[in-house]
PDB file of C-alpha atoms and ligand atoms in Angstrom:
ATOM      1  CA  UNK I   1      52.875 132.801  47.187  1.00 98.00           C
ATOM      2  CA  UNK I   2      53.446 129.136  48.049  1.00 98.00           C
ATOM      3  CA  UNK I   3      54.887 126.652  45.541  1.00 98.00           C
ATOM      4  CA  UNK I   4      54.524 122.906  46.077  1.00 98.00           C
ATOM      5  CA  UNK I   5      56.915 120.913  43.904  1.00 98.00           C
ATOM      6  CA  UNK I   6      56.404 117.180  43.376  1.00 99.00           C
ATOM      7  CA  UNK I   7      59.932 115.903  42.759  1.00 98.00           C
ATOM      8  CA  UNK I   8      62.219 112.911  43.243  1.00 98.00           C
ATOM      9  CA  UNK I   9      65.141 115.372  43.535  1.00 98.00           C
ATOM     10  CA  UNK I  10      64.167 118.034  46.099  1.00 98.00           C
ATOM     11  CA  UNK I  11      67.856 119.038  46.410  1.00 98.00           C
ATOM     12  CA  UNK I  12      67.615 120.558  42.931  1.00 98.00           C
ATOM     13  CA  UNK I  13      65.222 123.193  44.317  1.00 98.00           C
ATOM     14  CA  UNK I  14      67.912 124.273  46.824  1.00 97.00           C
ATOM     15  CA  UNK I  15      69.421 126.354  44.031  1.00 95.00           C
ATOM     16  CA  UNK I  16      66.599 128.876  44.633  1.00 95.00           C
ATOM     17  CA  UNK I  17      68.641 130.134  47.593  1.00 93.00           C
ATOM     18  CA  UNK I  18      70.313 132.973  45.709  1.00 95.00           C
ATOM     19  CA  UNK I  19      69.521 136.580  44.896  1.00 95.00           C
ATOM     20  CA  UNK I  20      66.084 138.163  44.937  1.00 96.00           C
ATOM     21  CA  UNK I  21      64.205 134.843  45.176  1.00 96.00           C
ATOM     22  CA  UNK I  22      66.184 133.844  48.269  1.00 97.00           C
ATOM     23  CA  UNK I  23      65.460 137.226  49.853  1.00 97.00           C
ATOM     24  CA  UNK I  24      61.747 136.809  49.101  1.00 97.00           C
ATOM     25  CA  UNK I  25      61.783 133.385  50.824  1.00 98.00           C
ATOM     26  CA  UNK I  26      63.500 134.874  53.894  1.00 98.00           C
ATOM     27  CA  UNK I  27      60.948 137.693  53.966  1.00 97.00           C
ATOM     28  CA  UNK I  28      58.148 135.093  53.707  1.00 98.00           C
ATOM     29  CA  UNK I  29      56.732 136.576  50.498  1.00 97.00           C
ATOM     30  CA  UNK I  30      57.593 133.253  48.882  1.00 98.00           C
ATOM     31  CA  UNK I  31      57.660 129.649  50.068  1.00 98.00           C
ATOM     32  CA  UNK I  32      58.815 126.559  48.181  1.00 98.00           C
ATOM     33  CA  UNK I  33      57.869 123.152  49.598  1.00 98.00           C
ATOM     34  CA  UNK I  34      59.003 119.891  47.997  1.00 98.00           C
ATOM     35  CA  UNK I  35      56.981 116.699  48.195  1.00 98.00           C
ATOM     36  CA  UNK I  36      58.915 113.554  47.245  1.00 98.00           C
ATOM     37  CA  UNK I  37      56.868 110.657  45.780  1.00 98.00           C
ATOM     38  CA  UNK I  38      59.619 108.339  47.087  1.00 98.00           C
ATOM     39  CA  UNK I  39      58.333 109.124  50.609  1.00 98.00           C
ATOM     40  CA  UNK I  40      54.938 107.676  49.604  1.00 98.00           C
ATOM     41  CA  UNK I  41      56.116 104.217  48.503  1.00 98.00           C
ATOM     42  CA  UNK I  42      55.411 101.220  50.679  1.00 97.00           C
ATOM     43  CA  UNK I  43      57.752  98.501  49.392  1.00 98.00           C
ATOM     44  CA  UNK I  44      61.195  97.981  50.873  1.00 98.00           C
ATOM     45  CA  UNK I  45      62.934  99.145  47.688  1.00 98.00           C
ATOM     46  CA  UNK I  46      60.856 102.363  47.634  1.00 98.00           C
ATOM     47  CA  UNK I  47      60.023 101.778  43.945  1.00 98.00           C
ATOM     48  CA  UNK I  48      58.645 104.751  42.015  1.00 98.00           C
ATOM     49  CA  UNK I  49      58.998 103.596  38.373  1.00 98.00           C
ATOM     50  CA  UNK I  50      57.985 100.619  36.267  1.00 98.00           C
ATOM     51  CA  UNK I  51      58.091  99.453  32.639  1.00 98.00           C
ATOM     52  CA  UNK I  52      55.388 100.759  30.285  1.00 98.00           C
ATOM     53  CA  UNK I  53      52.424  98.531  29.456  1.00 98.00           C
ATOM     54  CA  UNK I  54      52.649  97.635  25.767  1.00 98.00           C
ATOM     55  CA  UNK I  55      56.405  97.281  26.020  1.00 98.00           C
ATOM     56  CA  UNK I  56      59.195  99.413  24.664  1.00 97.00           C
ATOM     57  CA  UNK I  57      62.150 101.187  26.225  1.00 96.00           C
ATOM     58  CA  UNK I  58      62.166 103.489  29.202  1.00 97.00           C
ATOM     59  CA  UNK I  59      60.445 103.603  32.565  1.00 98.00           C
ATOM     60  CA  UNK I  60      57.280 105.373  33.710  1.00 98.00           C
ATOM     61  CA  UNK I  61      56.613 106.990  37.086  1.00 98.00           C
ATOM     62  CA  UNK I  62      53.985 104.801  38.813  1.00 98.00           C
ATOM     63  CA  UNK I  63      50.566 106.207  39.655  1.00 98.00           C
ATOM     64  CA  UNK I  64      50.362 105.307  43.359  1.00 98.00           C
ATOM     65  CA  UNK I  65      53.337 107.209  44.907  1.00 98.00           C
ATOM     66  CA  UNK I  66      52.667 110.220  42.654  1.00 98.00           C
ATOM     67  CA  UNK I  67      48.966 110.207  43.537  1.00 98.00           C
ATOM     68  CA  UNK I  68      49.761 110.135  47.271  1.00 98.00           C
ATOM     69  CA  UNK I  69      52.337 112.933  46.945  1.00 99.00           C
ATOM     70  CA  UNK I  70      49.910 115.124  44.980  1.00 99.00           C
ATOM     71  CA  UNK I  71      47.121 114.478  47.516  1.00 98.00           C
ATOM     72  CA  UNK I  72      49.498 115.527  50.318  1.00 98.00           C
ATOM     73  CA  UNK I  73      50.343 118.713  48.401  1.00 98.00           C
ATOM     74  CA  UNK I  74      46.632 119.437  47.848  1.00 98.00           C
ATOM     75  CA  UNK I  75      45.959 119.053  51.553  1.00 98.00           C
ATOM     76  CA  UNK I  76      48.591 121.723  52.272  1.00 98.00           C
ATOM     77  CA  UNK I  77      47.636 123.964  49.351  1.00 98.00           C
ATOM     78  CA  UNK I  78      43.911 123.316  48.814  1.00 98.00           C
ATOM     79  CA  UNK I  79      43.351 126.127  46.291  1.00 98.00           C
ATOM     80  CA  UNK I  80      46.437 125.449  44.138  1.00 99.00           C
ATOM     81  CA  UNK I  81      46.208 124.632  40.457  1.00 98.00           C
ATOM     82  CA  UNK I  82      48.140 121.467  39.576  1.00 99.00           C
ATOM     83  CA  UNK I  83      50.604 121.971  36.733  1.00 99.00           C
ATOM     84  CA  UNK I  84      52.509 119.215  34.907  1.00 99.00           C
ATOM     85  CA  UNK I  85      55.744 120.438  33.329  1.00 98.00           C
ATOM     86  CA  UNK I  86      56.292 118.764  29.982  1.00 98.00           C
ATOM     87  CA  UNK I  87      57.223 119.507  26.380  1.00 98.00           C
ATOM     88  CA  UNK I  88      53.571 118.772  25.505  1.00 97.00           C
ATOM     89  CA  UNK I  89      52.390 121.778  27.542  1.00 98.00           C
ATOM     90  CA  UNK I  90      51.239 125.274  26.704  1.00 98.00           C
ATOM     91  CA  UNK I  91      54.166 127.622  26.093  1.00 98.00           C
ATOM     92  CA  UNK I  92      55.144 129.481  29.273  1.00 98.00           C
ATOM     93  CA  UNK I  93      55.681 133.214  28.752  1.00 97.00           C
ATOM     94  CA  UNK I  94      55.775 136.540  30.628  1.00 96.00           C
ATOM     95  CA  UNK I  95      52.000 137.023  30.330  1.00 95.00           C
ATOM     96  CA  UNK I  96      51.358 133.618  31.947  1.00 98.00           C
ATOM     97  CA  UNK I  97      53.934 134.358  34.671  1.00 98.00           C
ATOM     98  CA  UNK I  98      52.251 137.681  35.457  1.00 97.00           C
ATOM     99  CA  UNK I  99      48.773 136.119  35.569  1.00 98.00           C
ATOM    100  CA  UNK I 100      49.688 133.200  37.827  1.00 98.00           C
ATOM    101  CA  UNK I 101      51.674 135.510  40.171  1.00 98.00           C
ATOM    102  CA  UNK I 102      48.338 136.726  41.554  1.00 98.00           C
ATOM    103  CA  UNK I 103      47.498 133.196  42.820  1.00 98.00           C
ATOM    104  CA  UNK I 104      48.226 132.313  46.455  1.00 98.00           C
ATOM    105  CA  UNK I 105      49.676 128.890  45.624  1.00 98.00           C
ATOM    106  CA  UNK I 106      50.685 126.588  42.786  1.00 99.00           C
ATOM    107  CA  UNK I 107      51.671 122.907  42.590  1.00 99.00           C
ATOM    108  CA  UNK I 108      54.125 121.794  39.891  1.00 99.00           C
ATOM    109  CA  UNK I 109      54.806 118.159  39.021  1.00 99.00           C
ATOM    110  CA  UNK I 110      58.400 117.617  37.889  1.00 99.00           C
ATOM    111  CA  UNK I 111      58.429 114.301  36.057  1.00 98.00           C
ATOM    112  CA  UNK I 112      61.451 112.059  35.518  1.00 98.00           C
ATOM    113  CA  UNK I 113      62.305 109.024  33.381  1.00 97.00           C
ATOM    114  CA  UNK I 114      60.081 108.790  30.296  1.00 96.00           C
ATOM    115  CA  UNK I 115      57.083 110.421  31.897  1.00 97.00           C
ATOM    116  CA  UNK I 116      54.247 109.755  34.316  1.00 98.00           C
ATOM    117  CA  UNK I 117      51.256 107.395  34.215  1.00 98.00           C
ATOM    118  CA  UNK I 118      48.534 109.101  32.131  1.00 98.00           C
ATOM    119  CA  UNK I 119      45.943 108.457  34.853  1.00 98.00           C
ATOM    120  CA  UNK I 120      47.749 110.979  37.108  1.00 98.00           C
ATOM    121  CA  UNK I 121      47.284 113.618  34.420  1.00 98.00           C
ATOM    122  CA  UNK I 122      43.626 112.670  33.982  1.00 98.00           C
ATOM    123  CA  UNK I 123      42.978 112.623  37.745  1.00 98.00           C
ATOM    124  CA  UNK I 124      44.928 115.654  39.002  1.00 98.00           C
ATOM    125  CA  UNK I 125      46.472 117.908  36.364  1.00 98.00           C
ATOM    126  CA  UNK I 126      44.704 121.203  35.578  1.00 98.00           C
ATOM    127  CA  UNK I 127      47.246 122.494  33.034  1.00 98.00           C
ATOM    128  CA  UNK I 128      50.451 121.399  31.268  1.00 98.00           C
ATOM    129  CA  UNK I 129      53.169 124.022  30.772  1.00 99.00           C
ATOM    130  CA  UNK I 130      56.304 123.949  28.619  1.00 98.00           C
ATOM    131  CA  UNK I 131      59.365 126.162  28.326  1.00 98.00           C
ATOM    132  CA  UNK I 132      59.767 125.284  24.659  1.00 98.00           C
ATOM    133  CA  UNK I 133      60.182 122.551  22.120  1.00 98.00           C
ATOM    134  CA  UNK I 134      63.013 120.570  23.664  1.00 98.00           C
ATOM    135  CA  UNK I 135      63.392 117.615  26.015  1.00 97.00           C
ATOM    136  CA  UNK I 136      65.322 117.828  29.291  1.00 98.00           C
ATOM    137  CA  UNK I 137      65.934 115.069  31.826  1.00 98.00           C
ATOM    138  CA  UNK I 138      63.152 116.088  34.165  1.00 98.00           C
ATOM    139  CA  UNK I 139      60.768 118.872  35.116  1.00 98.00           C
ATOM    140  CA  UNK I 140      62.889 120.333  37.952  1.00 98.00           C
ATOM    141  CA  UNK I 141      64.936 122.716  35.808  1.00 98.00           C
ATOM    142  CA  UNK I 142      61.731 123.927  34.153  1.00 98.00           C
ATOM    143  CA  UNK I 143      60.166 124.468  37.603  1.00 98.00           C
ATOM    144  CA  UNK I 144      63.178 126.555  38.690  1.00 98.00           C
ATOM    145  CA  UNK I 145      62.922 128.795  35.647  1.00 98.00           C
ATOM    146  CA  UNK I 146      59.152 129.260  35.991  1.00 98.00           C
ATOM    147  CA  UNK I 147      59.263 129.902  39.763  1.00 98.00           C
ATOM    148  CA  UNK I 148      61.903 132.581  39.199  1.00 98.00           C
ATOM    149  CA  UNK I 149      59.899 134.282  36.448  1.00 98.00           C
ATOM    150  CA  UNK I 150      56.654 134.130  38.485  1.00 98.00           C
ATOM    151  CA  UNK I 151      58.328 135.303  41.708  1.00 98.00           C
ATOM    152  CA  UNK I 152      59.682 138.426  39.975  1.00 97.00           C
ATOM    153  CA  UNK I 153      56.080 139.401  39.155  1.00 97.00           C
ATOM    154  CA  UNK I 154      55.007 139.353  42.828  1.00 97.00           C
ATOM    155  CA  UNK I 155      55.071 142.868  44.336  1.00 96.00           C
ATOM    156  CA  UNK I 156      58.036 143.283  46.712  1.00 95.00           C
ATOM    157  CA  UNK I 157      60.165 140.440  45.321  1.00 96.00           C
ATOM    158  CA  UNK I 158      62.296 142.626  43.072  1.00 95.00           C
ATOM    159  CA  UNK I 159      63.598 145.455  45.256  1.00 81.00           C
ATOM    160  CA  UNK I 160      63.063 148.358  42.892  1.00 75.00           C
ATOM    161  CA  UNK I 161      59.559 148.213  41.360  1.00 65.00           C
ATOM    162  CA  UNK I 162      60.904 150.297  38.468  1.00 63.00           C
ATOM    163  CA  UNK I 163      63.347 147.590  37.565  1.00 69.00           C
ATOM    164  CA  UNK I 164      60.512 145.052  36.996  1.00 70.00           C
ATOM    165  CA  UNK I 165      58.500 147.587  35.017  1.00 67.00           C
ATOM    166  CA  UNK I 166      61.574 148.259  32.922  1.00 62.00           C
ATOM    167  CA  UNK I 167      62.340 144.550  32.385  1.00 71.00           C
ATOM    168  CA  UNK I 168      62.480 143.011  29.008  1.00 70.00           C
ATOM    169  CA  UNK I 169      58.873 142.163  28.109  1.00 74.00           C
ATOM    170  CA  UNK I 170      57.209 144.400  30.687  1.00 63.00           C
ATOM    171  CA  UNK I 171      55.516 146.329  27.904  1.00 83.00           C
ATOM    172  CA  UNK I 172      55.716 143.271  25.656  1.00 91.00           C
ATOM    173  CA  UNK I 173      58.871 144.621  24.002  1.00 96.00           C
ATOM    174  CA  UNK I 174      62.567 143.784  24.173  1.00 97.00           C
ATOM    175  CA  UNK I 175      64.953 145.832  26.302  1.00 97.00           C
ATOM    176  CA  UNK I 176      66.678 148.925  24.887  1.00 97.00           C
ATOM    177  CA  UNK I 177      70.523 148.933  24.788  1.00 98.00           C
ATOM    178  CA  UNK I 178      72.163 149.750  28.139  1.00 98.00           C
ATOM    179  CA  UNK I 179      75.543 151.279  28.990  1.00 98.00           C
ATOM    180  CA  UNK I 180      77.629 151.991  32.062  1.00 98.00           C
ATOM    181  CA  UNK I 181      81.072 153.565  32.603  1.00 98.00           C
ATOM    182  CA  UNK I 182      83.359 154.299  30.854  1.00 98.00           C
ATOM    183  CA  UNK I 183      81.828 156.721  28.332  1.00 98.00           C
ATOM    184  CA  UNK I 184      84.324 155.558  25.711  1.00 98.00           C
ATOM    185  CA  UNK I 185      85.269 151.874  25.546  1.00 98.00           C
ATOM    186  CA  UNK I 186      87.800 150.913  22.852  1.00 98.00           C
ATOM    187  CA  UNK I 187      86.522 153.825  20.776  1.00 98.00           C
ATOM    188  CA  UNK I 188      82.858 152.799  21.179  1.00 98.00           C
ATOM    189  CA  UNK I 189      80.991 155.757  22.664  1.00 98.00           C
ATOM    190  CA  UNK I 190      77.838 155.821  24.769  1.00 98.00           C
ATOM    191  CA  UNK I 191      74.981 157.505  22.823  1.00 98.00           C
ATOM    192  CA  UNK I 192      75.128 161.254  23.646  1.00 98.00           C
ATOM    193  CA  UNK I 193      71.488 161.529  24.723  1.00 98.00           C
ATOM    194  CA  UNK I 194      72.102 159.133  27.658  1.00 98.00           C
ATOM    195  CA  UNK I 195      74.721 161.536  29.043  1.00 98.00           C
ATOM    196  CA  UNK I 196      72.527 164.615  28.527  1.00 98.00           C
ATOM    197  CA  UNK I 197      70.591 164.440  31.803  1.00 98.00           C
ATOM    198  CA  UNK I 198      67.418 165.240  29.832  1.00 98.00           C
ATOM    199  CA  UNK I 199      65.032 162.604  31.185  1.00 98.00           C
ATOM    200  CA  UNK I 200      62.366 163.243  28.551  1.00 98.00           C
ATOM    201  CA  UNK I 201      64.834 162.747  25.712  1.00 98.00           C
ATOM    202  CA  UNK I 202      66.292 159.660  27.437  1.00 98.00           C
ATOM    203  CA  UNK I 203      62.846 158.075  27.889  1.00 97.00           C
ATOM    204  CA  UNK I 204      62.049 158.756  24.232  1.00 98.00           C
ATOM    205  CA  UNK I 205      65.398 157.244  23.090  1.00 98.00           C
ATOM    206  CA  UNK I 206      64.773 154.125  25.178  1.00 98.00           C
ATOM    207  CA  UNK I 207      61.232 153.716  23.867  1.00 98.00           C
ATOM    208  CA  UNK I 208      62.465 154.107  20.290  1.00 98.00           C
ATOM    209  CA  UNK I 209      65.208 151.519  20.765  1.00 98.00           C
ATOM    210  CA  UNK I 210      62.895 149.087  22.587  1.00 98.00           C
ATOM    211  CA  UNK I 211      60.580 149.206  19.593  1.00 98.00           C
ATOM    212  CA  UNK I 212      63.539 149.116  17.183  1.00 98.00           C
ATOM    213  CA  UNK I 213      65.293 146.131  18.763  1.00 98.00           C
ATOM    214  CA  UNK I 214      61.994 144.235  18.846  1.00 98.00           C
ATOM    215  CA  UNK I 215      61.342 145.131  15.212  1.00 98.00           C
ATOM    216  CA  UNK I 216      64.752 143.901  14.075  1.00 98.00           C
ATOM    217  CA  UNK I 217      65.242 140.842  16.320  1.00 98.00           C
ATOM    218  CA  UNK I 218      61.696 139.596  17.043  1.00 98.00           C
ATOM    219  CA  UNK I 219      59.295 140.851  14.385  1.00 98.00           C
ATOM    220  CA  UNK I 220      56.890 138.065  15.450  1.00 97.00           C
ATOM    221  CA  UNK I 221      56.302 139.959  18.726  1.00 96.00           C
ATOM    222  CA  UNK I 222      55.300 143.134  16.882  1.00 97.00           C
ATOM    223  CA  UNK I 223      53.044 141.185  14.508  1.00 96.00           C
ATOM    224  CA  UNK I 224      50.914 140.160  17.509  1.00 94.00           C
ATOM    225  CA  UNK I 225      51.054 143.513  19.334  1.00 95.00           C
ATOM    226  CA  UNK I 226      48.862 146.579  18.797  1.00 95.00           C
ATOM    227  CA  UNK I 227      51.035 149.698  18.684  1.00 96.00           C
ATOM    228  CA  UNK I 228      49.678 153.104  19.653  1.00 97.00           C
ATOM    229  CA  UNK I 229      49.895 155.763  16.957  1.00 98.00           C
ATOM    230  CA  UNK I 230      52.729 157.382  18.944  1.00 97.00           C
ATOM    231  CA  UNK I 231      54.646 154.074  18.991  1.00 97.00           C
ATOM    232  CA  UNK I 232      54.065 153.684  15.223  1.00 98.00           C
ATOM    233  CA  UNK I 233      55.643 157.096  14.634  1.00 98.00           C
ATOM    234  CA  UNK I 234      58.603 156.412  16.944  1.00 98.00           C
ATOM    235  CA  UNK I 235      59.235 153.026  15.266  1.00 98.00           C
ATOM    236  CA  UNK I 236      59.070 154.512  11.761  1.00 98.00           C
ATOM    237  CA  UNK I 237      61.668 157.102  12.901  1.00 98.00           C
ATOM    238  CA  UNK I 238      63.921 154.233  14.059  1.00 98.00           C
ATOM    239  CA  UNK I 239      63.485 152.392  10.762  1.00 98.00           C
ATOM    240  CA  UNK I 240      64.233 155.559   8.766  1.00 98.00           C
ATOM    241  CA  UNK I 241      67.455 156.092  10.790  1.00 97.00           C
ATOM    242  CA  UNK I 242      68.532 152.523   9.927  1.00 94.00           C
ATOM    243  CA  UNK I 243      68.509 153.204   6.188  1.00 88.00           C
TER     244      UNK I 243
HETATM  245  C1  9WO A   1      61.149 112.033  26.460  1.00 93.04           C
HETATM  246  C2  9WO A   1      61.142 111.883  25.095  1.00 93.04           C
HETATM  247  C3  9WO A   1      61.981 111.176  24.262  1.00 93.04           C
HETATM  248  C4  9WO A   1      61.722 111.217  22.894  1.00 93.04           C
HETATM  249  C5  9WO A   1      60.677 111.978  22.376  1.00 93.04           C
HETATM  250  C6  9WO A   1      59.865 112.699  23.226  1.00 93.04           C
HETATM  251  C7  9WO A   1      60.101 112.635  24.582  1.00 93.04           C
HETATM  252  N1  9WO A   1      59.499 113.223  25.574  1.00 93.04           N
HETATM  253  C8  9WO A   1      60.096 112.872  26.693  1.00 93.04           C
HETATM  254  C9  9WO A   1      59.655 113.345  27.941  1.00 93.04           C
HETATM  255  O1  9WO A   1      58.653 114.043  27.993  1.00 93.04           O
HETATM  256  N2  9WO A   1      60.395 112.989  29.020  1.00 93.04           N
HETATM  257  C10 9WO A   1      60.100 113.576  30.284  1.00 93.04           C
HETATM  258  C11 9WO A   1      61.215 114.229  30.955  1.00 93.04           C
HETATM  259  C12 9WO A   1      59.063 113.057  31.171  1.00 93.04           C
HETATM  260  C13 9WO A   1      58.537 114.188  32.007  1.00 93.04           C
HETATM  261  C14 9WO A   1      59.565 115.193  32.474  1.00 93.04           C
HETATM  262  N3  9WO A   1      60.559 115.396  31.501  1.00 93.04           N
HETATM  263  C15 9WO A   1      60.687 116.555  30.837  1.00 93.04           C
HETATM  264  C16 9WO A   1      60.059 117.762  31.095  1.00 93.04           C
HETATM  265  N4  9WO A   1      61.478 116.715  29.790  1.00 93.04           N
HETATM  266  N5  9WO A   1      61.354 117.965  29.342  1.00 93.04           N
HETATM  267  C17 9WO A   1      60.508 118.630  30.119  1.00 93.04           C
HETATM  268  C18 9WO A   1      60.156 119.995  29.894  1.00 93.04           C
HETATM  269  C19 9WO A   1      59.351 120.670  30.769  1.00 93.04           C
HETATM  270  C20 9WO A   1      59.015 121.996  30.495  1.00 93.04           C
HETATM  271  N6  9WO A   1      59.503 122.608  29.425  1.00 93.04           N
HETATM  272  C21 9WO A   1      60.314 121.967  28.561  1.00 93.04           C
HETATM  273  C22 9WO A   1      60.658 120.663  28.778  1.00 93.04           C
END
């Protein structure tokens, strides 16, 4: 999958050169290309922002350099959807990451200052995406987070396929508690079943605690999710054990 990122700070995307994402880039499963609107200015100061019409504080990214940068990205990635990253967008989540991971390319616009000229949104943007209800200084950090989450959903990016399937949210539930050595840490013992070697019992324990943790920490997730009758039984067992 190819990502085109429209950004005034392409160096910020260099931080993708770690871990599984870096390996995926080296193995050519993934490619991240930055397009800098500053390279599409034609005045000697290379101006990319201007004051808002109507007055008020702040500066707005001008239409012309952004338009040229987006057109250049579209020429390279003709089938890509164009996404603007902003707090006004649709909430990004695991389901959206999984869906978009099947695309062959995606263009993300990382805005700066107090935003971009509305006509760029009207002309080019297919969707607006948000990480949540907060403001950050620009879209780059949001792009990094989303690229990482999307990349992990592409087959071959995460080494062990089982480790993606077992991720938090793979089945729409939170992760069960995990333990490693030692078996006893400051008097806190690893649950016996995990040391039993009985894979059926271990799978059942993990399922029960996935459901249980989700029930106690994020009941909103369960409200929206249909549970199978088996999951209902396992969860009611967990709840009974809590009392
Ligand atoms: C600034 C601002 C100040 C007061 C009230 C609302 C405000 N919104 C913004 C704003 O959107 N500034 C932007 C900075 C312009 C475009 C890029 N910026 C941005 C993207 N900030 N936060 C994001 C973002 C992106 C995705 N998910 C969460 C936040």
